[in-house]
Coordinates of C-alpha atoms and ligand atoms in Angstrom, one line a residue:
M168 CA 110.7 -213.0 108.9
D169 CA 112.3 -215.6 111.2
N170 CA 111.1 -216.1 114.7
V171 CA 114.4 -215.5 116.5
D172 CA 113.1 -217.0 119.8
A173 CA 111.9 -220.2 118.1
D174 CA 115.1 -220.6 116.3
L175 CA 117.0 -220.2 119.6
L176 CA 114.7 -222.7 121.2
A177 CA 115.6 -225.2 118.5
A178 CA 119.2 -224.7 119.3
I179 CA 118.8 -225.0 123.1
Y180 CA 116.7 -228.1 122.8
N181 CA 119.4 -229.9 120.8
P182 CA 122.7 -230.1 122.6
R183 CA 124.3 -231.2 119.4
H184 CA 122.7 -228.4 117.3
P185 CA 125.2 -227.1 114.7
Q186 CA 126.9 -223.9 115.7
F187 CA 125.5 -220.6 114.5
I188 CA 125.7 -216.9 115.1
N189 CA 122.8 -214.4 114.7
A190 CA 123.9 -210.9 115.3
Y191 CA 121.5 -207.9 115.2
I192 CA 123.4 -204.7 114.9
R193 CA 122.0 -201.3 115.4
G194 CA 124.3 -198.6 114.1
K195 CA 124.1 -194.9 113.7
K196 CA 123.9 -195.0 110.0
H197 CA 122.4 -198.4 109.5
Q198 CA 119.7 -199.2 112.1
D199 CA 119.2 -202.8 111.4
L200 CA 122.2 -204.8 110.1
R201 CA 121.9 -208.6 110.5
F202 CA 125.0 -210.8 110.5
F203 CA 124.5 -214.6 110.3
V204 CA 126.8 -217.6 110.3
R205 CA 124.7 -220.7 110.0
A206 CA 126.6 -223.7 109.0
R207 CA 123.7 -226.2 108.7
V208 CA 120.7 -224.3 107.5
G209 CA 122.4 -221.6 105.5
A210 CA 122.7 -217.9 106.2
L211 CA 119.4 -217.0 104.6
P212 CA 116.9 -219.8 104.6
Q213 CA 114.3 -217.5 103.1
L214 CA 116.5 -217.4 100.0
D215 CA 117.5 -221.1 100.3
S216 CA 121.0 -219.7 100.3
P217 CA 123.6 -222.4 100.0
E218 CA 126.0 -219.8 101.6
E219 CA 126.5 -219.9 105.3
V220 CA 127.7 -216.4 106.1
G221 CA 125.6 -213.4 105.3
L222 CA 125.3 -209.7 106.1
I223 CA 121.9 -208.1 105.5
N224 CA 120.9 -204.4 105.7
Y225 CA 117.3 -204.5 106.6
D226 CA 115.9 -201.2 105.5
P227 CA 112.9 -201.7 103.2
E228 CA 112.5 -198.0 102.6
G229 CA 116.1 -197.2 102.1
M230 CA 118.3 -197.2 99.0
E231 CA 120.8 -199.6 100.5
D232 CA 118.4 -202.3 101.5
G233 CA 119.3 -205.9 100.8
V234 CA 121.9 -208.6 101.0
W235 CA 125.3 -207.0 101.3
Y236 CA 127.4 -210.1 101.6
L237 CA 126.8 -213.8 101.2
S238 CA 129.5 -216.4 101.2
H239 CA 130.4 -220.0 101.9
L240 CA 132.7 -220.7 104.8
Q241 CA 136.5 -220.3 104.3
Y242 CA 137.0 -224.0 105.3
E243 CA 134.7 -225.0 102.5
F244 CA 136.6 -223.0 99.9
Q245 CA 139.9 -224.5 101.1
H246 CA 138.6 -228.0 100.8
H247 CA 136.5 -227.5 97.6
L248 CA 133.3 -228.2 99.5
A249 CA 131.5 -225.0 98.6
S250 CA 128.5 -226.0 96.5
S251 CA 124.9 -225.0 95.7
Q252 CA 123.8 -228.6 96.5
E253 CA 124.7 -228.8 100.2
E254 CA 122.1 -230.5 102.3
R255 CA 120.0 -227.8 104.1
R256 CA 117.1 -229.9 105.4
L257 CA 117.0 -231.0 109.1
F258 CA 114.1 -233.4 108.4
A259 CA 113.2 -235.1 105.1
T260 CA 109.6 -235.2 104.2
H261 CA 108.2 -238.6 103.1
G262 CA 104.7 -237.4 102.3
Y263 CA 101.8 -235.1 102.9
K264 CA 98.2 -236.1 103.4
I265 CA 96.0 -232.9 103.3
E266 CA 92.3 -232.6 103.7
T267 CA 90.9 -229.2 102.9
I268 CA 87.4 -227.9 103.2
I269 CA 86.6 -224.6 101.5
S270 CA 83.5 -222.9 102.8
K271 CA 81.1 -220.6 100.9
N272 CA 83.0 -217.5 102.1
Q273 CA 86.4 -219.0 101.0
H274 CA 87.4 -219.8 104.5
L275 CA 89.8 -222.8 104.6
F276 CA 89.6 -225.6 107.2
S277 CA 92.4 -228.1 106.9
T278 CA 94.1 -231.1 108.4
A279 CA 97.5 -232.0 107.2
T280 CA 99.5 -235.0 108.2
V281 CA 103.2 -234.7 107.4
T282 CA 105.5 -237.8 107.5
V283 CA 109.1 -237.0 108.2
Q284 CA 112.5 -238.5 109.0
A285 CA 115.2 -236.7 111.0
L286 CA 118.4 -236.1 109.1
I287 CA 120.5 -234.8 112.0
P288 CA 120.6 -236.1 115.6
G289 CA 118.9 -234.4 118.5
E290 CA 116.5 -232.1 116.6
R291 CA 113.2 -231.3 118.3
V292 CA 111.9 -228.3 116.5
M293 CA 110.5 -228.3 113.0
K294 CA 110.0 -225.1 111.1
F295 CA 107.2 -224.9 108.5
G296 CA 106.3 -222.4 105.9
L297 CA 102.6 -221.5 106.5
L298 CA 100.6 -218.4 105.6
P299 CA 100.4 -216.5 108.9
N300 CA 96.6 -216.0 108.3
L301 CA 96.1 -219.7 108.6
R302 CA 95.9 -220.2 112.4
V303 CA 96.9 -223.5 113.8
S304 CA 94.5 -224.9 116.4
R305 CA 96.0 -228.3 117.2
V306 CA 99.1 -230.4 116.5
I307 CA 99.1 -234.1 117.4
D308 CA 101.5 -237.0 116.9
R309 CA 100.8 -240.5 115.4
E310 CA 99.6 -241.7 118.8
G311 CA 97.1 -238.8 119.1
Q312 CA 99.2 -237.0 121.8
D313 CA 99.1 -233.2 121.6
L314 CA 102.3 -231.5 120.7
Y315 CA 103.5 -228.0 121.5
Y316 CA 103.8 -225.5 118.7
V317 CA 104.8 -221.9 118.2
Q318 CA 102.8 -219.5 116.1
E319 CA 102.8 -215.9 117.2
S320 CA 100.6 -213.1 115.9
R321 CA 100.2 -212.9 112.2
K322 CA 101.5 -209.3 112.3
E323 CA 104.8 -210.3 114.1
D324 CA 106.5 -213.6 113.9
G325 CA 103.8 -215.4 112.1
S326 CA 106.0 -218.4 111.2
F327 CA 105.0 -221.8 112.5
Y328 CA 107.1 -224.3 114.4
V329 CA 106.3 -227.7 116.0
V330 CA 108.1 -228.9 119.1
L331 CA 108.6 -232.7 119.4
P332 CA 108.4 -234.1 122.9
V333 CA 111.8 -235.9 122.5
A334 CA 114.5 -235.7 119.9
A335 CA 113.7 -237.5 116.7
E336 CA 115.8 -240.6 116.1
I337 CA 117.6 -240.7 112.8
G338 CA 116.1 -243.2 110.4
K339 CA 112.8 -243.4 112.2
E340 CA 109.6 -242.2 110.5
Y341 CA 107.4 -239.7 112.4
S342 CA 104.1 -238.3 111.5
I343 CA 102.5 -235.1 112.7
T344 CA 99.0 -233.9 112.1
I345 CA 98.3 -230.2 112.0
Q346 CA 94.8 -228.6 112.1
Y347 CA 94.6 -225.0 110.9
S348 CA 92.1 -222.7 109.3
G349 CA 91.8 -219.1 108.0
D350 CA 91.4 -216.9 105.0
K351 CA 93.5 -215.1 102.5
V352 CA 94.3 -218.3 100.5
L353 CA 91.4 -217.6 98.2
E354 CA 89.8 -214.3 97.2
Q355 CA 86.7 -214.0 95.2
A356 CA 87.3 -212.4 91.7
G357 CA 83.8 -212.6 90.4
E358 CA 80.9 -214.9 89.9
G359 CA 82.5 -218.3 90.1
S360 CA 86.1 -217.2 89.9
F361 CA 88.8 -216.9 92.5
Y362 CA 92.3 -215.7 92.9
V363 CA 94.5 -218.3 94.6
R364 CA 96.7 -216.0 96.7
A365 CA 98.8 -218.4 98.8
R366 CA 100.6 -220.5 96.3
S367 CA 102.9 -222.7 98.4
S368 CA 102.0 -221.8 102.0
W369 CA 98.4 -222.9 102.0
Y370 CA 99.7 -226.0 103.8
P371 CA 102.5 -226.4 106.4
N372 CA 105.4 -226.7 104.0
L373 CA 108.5 -228.1 105.5
N374 CA 111.2 -227.7 103.0
G375 CA 109.8 -225.6 100.2
F376 CA 110.9 -226.2 96.7
G377 CA 114.1 -227.9 97.9
E378 CA 112.6 -231.3 98.2
R379 CA 110.2 -233.6 96.3
T380 CA 107.7 -235.8 98.1
L381 CA 104.3 -237.5 97.6
Y382 CA 101.0 -235.8 98.1
D383 CA 97.6 -237.2 98.9
L384 CA 95.1 -234.4 98.7
T385 CA 91.4 -234.3 99.4
Y386 CA 89.2 -231.2 98.8
K387 CA 85.7 -230.6 100.0
V388 CA 84.1 -227.5 98.3
P389 CA 80.7 -226.0 97.7
R390 CA 79.1 -228.3 95.1
R391 CA 78.9 -225.8 92.2
Y392 CA 82.6 -225.4 92.2
K393 CA 85.4 -227.6 90.9
V394 CA 88.9 -228.1 92.2
I395 CA 91.7 -228.9 89.7
S396 CA 94.7 -230.1 91.7
V397 CA 98.2 -231.3 91.3
G398 CA 98.2 -235.1 91.1
R399 CA 95.9 -237.7 89.6
L400 CA 92.2 -237.7 90.3
Q401 CA 91.4 -240.8 92.4
G402 CA 87.7 -240.2 92.9
E403 CA 84.9 -237.7 93.1
S404 CA 81.7 -237.7 95.2
V405 CA 79.0 -235.5 96.5
E406 CA 78.4 -235.1 100.3
Q407 CA 75.4 -233.0 101.0
D408 CA 76.2 -229.5 99.7
F409 CA 79.8 -230.4 99.0
A410 CA 81.8 -231.8 96.1
V411 CA 84.6 -234.0 97.3
S412 CA 87.6 -234.9 95.2
H413 CA 90.7 -236.9 96.0
W414 CA 94.0 -236.5 94.2
V415 CA 97.3 -238.4 94.6
T416 CA 100.6 -237.6 93.0
P417 CA 102.0 -240.7 91.3
T418 CA 105.6 -239.4 91.6
P419 CA 107.3 -237.1 94.2
V420 CA 106.8 -233.4 93.4
A421 CA 108.2 -230.2 94.8
V422 CA 105.0 -228.4 95.5
A423 CA 101.2 -228.9 95.6
G424 CA 98.7 -226.5 94.4
F425 CA 95.2 -226.3 93.0
N426 CA 92.8 -224.1 91.1
Y427 CA 89.3 -223.5 92.1
G428 CA 86.1 -222.0 90.6
D429 CA 83.1 -222.6 88.4
Y430 CA 85.0 -224.4 85.6
K431 CA 83.9 -226.0 82.4
R432 CA 86.1 -228.7 80.9
L433 CA 87.4 -229.5 77.4
E434 CA 89.6 -232.4 76.6
L435 CA 92.2 -233.1 73.9
P436 CA 94.2 -236.3 73.6
D437 CA 97.7 -236.4 72.1
T438 CA 98.7 -239.6 70.3
V439 CA 102.3 -238.5 69.8
T440 CA 103.3 -237.9 73.4
G441 CA 100.5 -239.9 75.1
Y442 CA 99.7 -236.9 77.2
K443 CA 96.1 -236.5 78.3
M444 CA 95.2 -232.8 78.2
S445 CA 92.3 -231.1 79.9
G446 CA 91.4 -227.4 79.6
Y447 CA 89.3 -225.7 82.2
Y448 CA 87.7 -222.3 81.6
L449 CA 85.6 -219.9 83.6
S450 CA 82.1 -219.2 82.3
E451 CA 81.9 -215.6 83.7
L452 CA 84.4 -212.7 83.5
P453 CA 85.9 -211.6 86.8
D454 CA 84.3 -208.5 88.2
R455 CA 87.1 -206.1 87.3
F456 CA 86.8 -206.9 83.6
R457 CA 83.0 -207.0 83.4
N458 CA 82.8 -203.5 81.9
S459 CA 85.4 -204.2 79.2
E460 CA 83.6 -204.2 75.9
I461 CA 86.4 -206.1 74.3
L462 CA 86.7 -208.8 76.9
R463 CA 83.0 -209.4 76.8
T464 CA 83.5 -210.7 73.3
L465 CA 85.8 -213.4 74.8
A466 CA 84.9 -216.9 73.7
P467 CA 86.6 -219.0 76.4
G468 CA 85.4 -222.3 75.0
S469 CA 87.0 -221.9 71.6
M470 CA 90.1 -220.2 73.1
T471 CA 90.5 -223.1 75.5
K472 CA 90.7 -225.3 72.4
Y473 CA 93.3 -223.0 71.0
A474 CA 95.3 -223.1 74.3
L475 CA 95.1 -226.9 74.3
E476 CA 96.3 -227.0 70.7
Q477 CA 99.2 -224.8 71.7
T478 CA 99.8 -227.0 74.7
R479 CA 99.9 -230.1 72.5
A480 CA 102.3 -228.5 70.1
Q481 CA 104.6 -227.5 73.0
L482 CA 104.4 -230.9 74.7
Q483 CA 105.4 -232.5 71.4
L484 CA 108.2 -230.1 70.8
C485 CA 109.6 -230.3 74.4
N486 CA 109.3 -234.1 74.3
Y487 CA 111.4 -234.2 71.1
F488 CA 114.0 -231.7 72.3
F489 CA 114.3 -232.5 76.0
G490 CA 112.9 -236.0 76.6
K491 CA 110.0 -237.3 78.7
T492 CA 108.6 -235.8 81.8
P493 CA 107.4 -238.0 84.7
Y494 CA 103.8 -236.8 84.0
D495 CA 101.2 -238.2 81.6
E496 CA 98.4 -235.7 82.2
I497 CA 98.2 -231.9 82.2
F498 CA 95.5 -229.5 83.3
I499 CA 95.4 -226.1 81.6
T500 CA 93.3 -223.8 83.8
E501 CA 92.2 -220.2 83.3
Q502 CA 92.8 -217.9 86.2
P503 CA 91.2 -214.5 86.7
D504 CA 94.6 -212.7 86.9
F505 CA 95.4 -210.9 83.7
N506 CA 99.2 -210.8 83.5
F507 CA 100.9 -213.8 84.8
G508 CA 100.8 -217.5 84.5
Q509 CA 102.2 -220.3 86.8
S510 CA 103.1 -223.9 86.4
W511 CA 102.6 -226.7 88.9
P512 CA 103.4 -230.4 88.4
N513 CA 100.8 -231.4 85.8
L514 CA 98.8 -228.2 86.4
V515 CA 99.1 -224.8 84.7
Y516 CA 97.5 -221.5 85.5
L517 CA 97.1 -219.4 82.4
P518 CA 96.1 -215.7 82.7
L519 CA 92.9 -214.5 81.3
S520 CA 94.9 -212.7 78.6
A521 CA 96.0 -216.0 77.1
Y522 CA 92.3 -216.5 76.1
T523 CA 92.1 -213.4 74.0
D524 CA 92.4 -213.7 70.2
S525 CA 94.6 -211.6 68.0
T526 CA 91.9 -209.0 67.3
Q527 CA 91.1 -208.6 71.0
R528 CA 94.7 -208.3 71.8
W529 CA 95.2 -205.7 69.2
M530 CA 92.3 -203.7 70.5
L531 CA 93.5 -204.1 74.1
F532 CA 97.2 -203.5 73.8
G533 CA 97.4 -201.3 70.7
G534 CA 100.4 -202.1 68.5
I535 CA 101.3 -205.7 67.9
N536 CA 104.9 -205.1 69.1
S537 CA 104.0 -204.1 72.6
R538 CA 105.7 -206.1 75.3
F539 CA 102.4 -207.3 76.6
T540 CA 101.5 -208.8 73.2
G541 CA 104.8 -210.6 73.5
F542 CA 103.9 -211.8 76.9
V543 CA 100.5 -213.2 75.8
Q544 CA 102.2 -214.9 72.8
E545 CA 104.8 -216.6 75.1
V546 CA 102.8 -217.4 78.2
T547 CA 101.3 -220.8 77.2
P548 CA 104.5 -222.3 75.8
H549 CA 106.5 -220.8 78.7
E550 CA 104.2 -222.3 81.4
V551 CA 103.9 -225.7 79.6
A552 CA 107.7 -225.9 79.3
H553 CA 107.9 -225.5 83.1
Q554 CA 106.7 -229.2 83.2
W555 CA 110.4 -229.8 82.2
W556 CA 112.1 -226.8 83.7
G557 CA 111.2 -226.5 87.3
H558 CA 109.2 -229.7 87.7
S559 CA 111.0 -232.5 85.9
V560 CA 114.3 -230.7 86.6
G561 CA 114.3 -228.7 89.8
W562 CA 116.9 -226.0 90.7
A563 CA 119.3 -226.3 93.6
S564 CA 119.5 -222.7 94.9
Y565 CA 118.7 -219.2 93.9
H566 CA 121.9 -219.3 91.8
D567 CA 120.3 -221.9 89.6
Q568 CA 116.8 -220.6 89.1
W569 CA 117.8 -219.4 85.6
L570 CA 117.8 -223.1 84.7
S571 CA 114.1 -223.0 85.3
E572 CA 112.9 -219.6 84.1
G573 CA 115.6 -219.0 81.5
F574 CA 115.0 -222.5 80.0
A575 CA 111.2 -222.0 80.0
E576 CA 111.7 -218.7 78.2
F577 CA 114.0 -220.4 75.7
S578 CA 111.3 -223.0 75.2
A579 CA 108.8 -220.3 74.3
G580 CA 111.3 -219.0 71.7
L581 CA 111.7 -222.6 70.4
F582 CA 107.9 -222.8 70.1
L583 CA 107.8 -219.6 68.0
Q584 CA 110.5 -221.0 65.8
Q585 CA 109.2 -224.6 65.4
A586 CA 105.4 -224.6 66.0
V587 CA 103.8 -221.7 64.2
G588 CA 104.2 -222.6 60.6
P589 CA 106.1 -221.1 57.6
D590 CA 105.8 -217.4 58.8
W591 CA 107.8 -217.9 61.9
R592 CA 110.7 -215.6 61.2
K593 CA 109.3 -212.3 62.1
D594 CA 107.8 -213.3 65.4
Y595 CA 111.0 -215.3 66.3
I596 CA 113.3 -212.3 65.6
E597 CA 111.0 -210.0 67.6
F598 CA 111.1 -212.5 70.4
W599 CA 114.9 -212.2 70.8
E600 CA 114.8 -208.5 70.2
R601 CA 112.3 -208.1 73.0
L602 CA 114.5 -210.2 75.3
R603 CA 117.6 -208.2 74.3
K604 CA 115.9 -204.9 75.2
R605 CA 114.8 -206.3 78.6
I606 CA 118.4 -207.1 79.4
L607 CA 119.9 -203.8 78.2
E608 CA 117.3 -201.1 78.7
K609 CA 118.5 -198.6 81.4
N610 CA 116.2 -197.6 84.2
N611 CA 115.8 -194.1 85.8
F612 CA 119.1 -194.6 87.7
G613 CA 120.9 -195.3 84.4
I614 CA 121.3 -198.9 85.3
A615 CA 120.4 -201.7 82.9
P616 CA 119.4 -205.1 84.4
N617 CA 122.6 -206.6 83.0
D618 CA 124.6 -204.0 84.9
A619 CA 123.2 -205.3 88.2
G620 CA 125.3 -208.4 88.1
A621 CA 125.8 -211.8 86.6
L622 CA 123.0 -214.2 85.7
W623 CA 124.2 -216.6 88.5
M624 CA 123.3 -214.0 91.1
G625 CA 119.6 -214.7 90.6
L626 CA 117.2 -213.0 93.1
R627 CA 120.1 -211.0 94.5
L628 CA 120.2 -208.9 91.4
M629 CA 117.2 -207.1 92.8
S630 CA 118.1 -204.0 94.7
P631 CA 116.5 -200.5 95.2
H632 CA 118.6 -199.4 92.2
S633 CA 117.6 -202.3 90.0
E634 CA 114.2 -203.5 91.0
N635 CA 113.5 -205.4 87.8
A636 CA 116.9 -206.9 87.3
Y637 CA 116.0 -210.4 88.5
Q638 CA 113.1 -210.6 86.1
N639 CA 115.0 -209.0 83.2
V640 CA 118.2 -211.1 83.6
T641 CA 117.1 -214.5 84.8
Y642 CA 114.4 -215.0 82.2
P643 CA 115.9 -213.4 79.0
K644 CA 119.6 -213.8 79.6
G645 CA 119.0 -217.4 80.8
A646 CA 117.2 -218.0 77.5
Y647 CA 120.0 -216.5 75.5
V648 CA 122.6 -218.7 77.3
L649 CA 120.8 -221.8 76.3
Q650 CA 120.2 -220.6 72.7
M651 CA 123.8 -219.6 72.3
L652 CA 124.9 -223.1 73.3
R653 CA 122.3 -224.5 70.8
S654 CA 123.7 -222.2 68.1
M655 CA 127.3 -223.3 68.8
M656 CA 126.3 -226.9 68.7
Y657 CA 124.4 -226.6 65.5
S658 CA 125.9 -228.2 62.4
G659 CA 124.7 -228.1 58.8
E660 CA 124.9 -231.9 58.7
D661 CA 123.4 -232.9 62.1
Q662 CA 121.4 -229.8 62.8
D663 CA 120.3 -229.8 66.5
K664 CA 121.4 -233.4 67.1
A665 CA 124.2 -232.6 69.6
F666 CA 122.0 -230.0 71.4
I667 CA 119.1 -232.5 71.7
A668 CA 121.4 -235.2 73.1
M669 CA 122.7 -232.8 75.7
M670 CA 119.2 -231.7 76.8
H671 CA 117.9 -235.3 77.0
D672 CA 120.9 -236.2 79.1
F673 CA 120.3 -233.1 81.3
V674 CA 116.7 -234.0 82.0
A675 CA 117.4 -237.8 82.5
S676 CA 120.3 -237.2 84.8
H677 CA 118.3 -234.8 87.1
S678 CA 115.2 -236.8 87.6
D679 CA 116.0 -237.3 91.3
K680 CA 118.2 -234.3 92.2
P681 CA 117.9 -230.6 91.5
A682 CA 120.1 -229.1 88.9
S683 CA 122.8 -226.5 89.7
T684 CA 124.6 -224.2 87.3
E685 CA 127.7 -226.5 87.8
S686 CA 125.8 -229.7 87.1
F687 CA 124.4 -228.2 83.9
K688 CA 127.8 -227.1 82.9
A689 CA 129.1 -230.6 83.4
I690 CA 126.5 -232.0 81.1
A691 CA 127.2 -229.3 78.5
E692 CA 130.9 -230.3 78.7
K693 CA 130.0 -233.9 78.2
H694 CA 128.4 -233.0 74.9
I695 CA 130.9 -230.3 73.9
T696 CA 131.5 -230.1 70.1
R697 CA 134.9 -229.6 68.5
D698 CA 133.9 -226.1 67.3
M699 CA 132.9 -224.8 70.7
D700 CA 135.9 -226.3 72.5
L701 CA 137.8 -223.0 72.2
Q702 CA 140.2 -223.7 74.9
R703 CA 140.9 -227.2 73.6
N704 CA 140.5 -228.7 77.0
G705 CA 137.0 -230.1 76.8
K706 CA 135.7 -227.4 79.2
L707 CA 133.2 -224.6 78.8
D708 CA 134.8 -222.3 81.4
W709 CA 135.3 -219.6 78.8
F710 CA 131.6 -219.6 77.9
F711 CA 130.2 -219.8 81.5
N712 CA 132.6 -217.2 82.8
E713 CA 131.5 -214.8 80.2
W714 CA 127.7 -215.4 80.1
V715 CA 126.7 -216.9 83.4
Y716 CA 129.3 -215.6 85.9
G717 CA 130.1 -212.4 84.0
T718 CA 128.3 -209.4 82.7
Q719 CA 130.2 -208.5 79.4
I720 CA 128.1 -208.1 76.3
P721 CA 130.0 -207.7 73.0
R722 CA 129.2 -205.4 70.1
Y723 CA 129.6 -206.7 66.6
K724 CA 130.3 -205.2 63.2
F725 CA 130.1 -207.4 60.1
D726 CA 130.9 -206.8 56.4
Y727 CA 131.1 -209.2 53.5
Q728 CA 131.9 -209.3 49.8
L729 CA 131.0 -212.0 47.3
Q730 CA 133.3 -212.7 44.4
T731 CA 132.9 -215.2 41.6
E732 CA 136.3 -216.6 40.6
A733 CA 136.8 -219.5 38.1
G734 CA 133.2 -220.6 38.7
K735 CA 133.6 -220.5 42.4
I736 CA 131.6 -218.2 44.7
K737 CA 134.0 -216.8 47.3
L738 CA 132.6 -215.2 50.5
H739 CA 135.0 -212.7 52.1
M740 CA 133.9 -211.7 55.6
T741 CA 135.2 -209.2 58.2
L742 CA 134.1 -209.3 61.8
T743 CA 134.9 -206.8 64.5
Q744 CA 134.2 -207.5 68.2
S745 CA 134.3 -204.7 70.7
E746 CA 133.4 -203.5 74.2
V747 CA 134.8 -206.6 75.8
D748 CA 138.1 -207.6 77.6
E749 CA 141.0 -209.1 75.7
H750 CA 140.0 -212.7 76.7
F751 CA 136.4 -212.5 75.7
A752 CA 135.8 -215.3 73.1
M753 CA 132.8 -216.1 71.1
L754 CA 131.6 -218.2 68.2
V755 CA 129.2 -216.1 66.2
P756 CA 126.9 -217.8 63.7
V757 CA 126.9 -216.6 60.1
F758 CA 123.8 -217.1 57.9
A759 CA 123.1 -216.9 54.2
D760 CA 119.9 -216.6 52.2
F761 CA 119.8 -218.9 49.2
G762 CA 116.3 -218.1 48.3
K763 CA 114.4 -219.8 51.2
G764 CA 115.3 -217.5 54.1
M765 CA 118.4 -217.2 56.2
V766 CA 120.0 -220.6 57.0
P767 CA 123.2 -221.1 59.2
I768 CA 126.3 -221.7 57.1
G769 CA 129.0 -221.7 59.9
H770 CA 130.5 -220.0 62.9
F771 CA 133.0 -217.2 63.1
P772 CA 135.3 -217.5 66.2
I773 CA 136.7 -214.3 67.6
V774 CA 138.6 -213.3 70.7
G775 CA 139.0 -209.9 72.4
N776 CA 138.5 -206.5 70.8
S777 CA 139.7 -207.3 67.4
T778 CA 138.9 -207.6 63.7
H779 CA 139.2 -210.9 61.8
T780 CA 138.7 -211.8 58.2
V781 CA 137.7 -215.2 56.8
E782 CA 137.1 -216.4 53.3
V783 CA 134.9 -219.4 52.4
V784 CA 133.7 -220.9 49.2
L785 CA 130.0 -221.3 48.8
P786 CA 128.2 -223.9 46.6
V787 CA 125.5 -221.4 45.4
Q788 CA 125.3 -217.7 45.1
P789 CA 123.4 -216.3 48.2
K790 CA 121.0 -213.4 48.0
K791 CA 122.3 -212.1 51.3
V792 CA 124.7 -213.0 54.1
A793 CA 124.3 -211.9 57.7
L794 CA 125.8 -212.3 61.1
N795 CA 123.4 -213.4 63.9
A796 CA 120.4 -213.2 61.5
Y797 CA 117.8 -214.3 64.0
K798 CA 119.3 -212.2 66.9
E799 CA 119.8 -215.3 69.0
I800 CA 123.3 -214.2 70.1
L801 CA 123.3 -211.5 72.7
E802 CA 125.0 -208.4 71.4
R803 CA 124.9 -204.7 72.1
Ligands
ZN951 ZN1 108.3 -219.1 84.4

């Protein structure tokens, strides 16, 4: 929650502070409506909203809780200035230098020096993201002079602000050193294992994911434990009962994080990508799994080798399809959590479940088709792919997070198609079927995630009536959108060549700025193929309007006959598209099996609710012909 007084203080201190309105409205029906017009920082900084005007109904228990309205200013629409990439920072961060001591009872004692530069004139108040449990004890400037700061009770406005003695001059570099300590960053999970609870607020974070900067990180921890951090290891030493390690990021990154525990290490080189891979695993099971007969048979050492082999395959695959990342090292670390993974720049947290083998999985989750088995199968390639999606290419706003999560999910599918050997088909089809179900399955209110709104709405898809809509649209539908582009760009002659060129261009052109839906669309249009240019204007408006900004999903019916006439094999196909509006266009892939499994033979263009027939001549008699054979096109 914002500290309203501190925000107001910031405005009062700066006579040139951009105009804003904060209105807190108590009505009969709605007790806590909040209306914001904030031209400079955006209406909802918590959401990194590029929009300036917002109306929120704050009612966590109620069914109408949430963002009711969020929009750019009228002026911006009139002058074509509305954009997800508007500058929201008041200060730019040039670097963090953080020294952290972790005590035996997981208490943190830290000193962080943040170097900044003011982006607008007159600003005196800096707002940081910092876990309210971490209490600030002192703030000083470069000269050692104490600075005022605001940090109220952790139960109220726990957010943290620093007040500069005079307004920061534009262009001048300032550094501020903050001392803080507290708990709740780490929680013991068992003998030698810990949950890292505060993921991005364990240090005073000025601009969140919206900015990349350099980090210099030193950790001092009880000697028996290891820290595996973002960055490159510069040195290790032992001081009395403490192990000290020093890490520096060679390139600017959006966030710093670390993993911590009693880890053993395994290494695997990769001569293809040049990546250096290290796997870290825990020697003991976390307490809550100690009684599990099945998990006690876990062999983390050999499963780490397996995870590293998967990592290597995925790094090679992503390198080939998307181009290089700025990193040359990757640390794959086990975490005691069971059902989620997370990716940092050159550091990955894998859940314990990723270290189970197929027999253990089968015994733990029953049928091999369960959604959880799917999760375990996808988690390593998904998290590794985040080195590209999220870390090499960031996202500009909540509208654009599908470019990270959806693309990482797509990459997990790519892994199942390309990296698992000749029996890939079944798992690959199941992967897309699982994603399709996530998008279309109705909840108790009769609402499917897809009904909650367009992919582009991101986190705003979540509402009391559609709690899982963000998860079940951003990830799977985002993956479908990229796969559908790939499918349309595929040609029998050049295969994925056009798609690969597009993806390389996308990564290369976003090395120093986050991607937005619009900037991705521009790259896709740059690489548009003749077949997918349905409007014959070089634009992909039709595709993005349908799949990214819209919610329609077509239903297909497909029939075919094969005839041999004068030695020629004629394929006669009929396709019906329904449950869409009259403008809904699509290019649906057709496949044929000539004895070695289904291969793409072309695309079937179709518009509106209609039936079309097409006749083609085939060189060889196919065993079978099918539409969308691998389920990579989203259909009802
Ligand atoms: Zn992800």
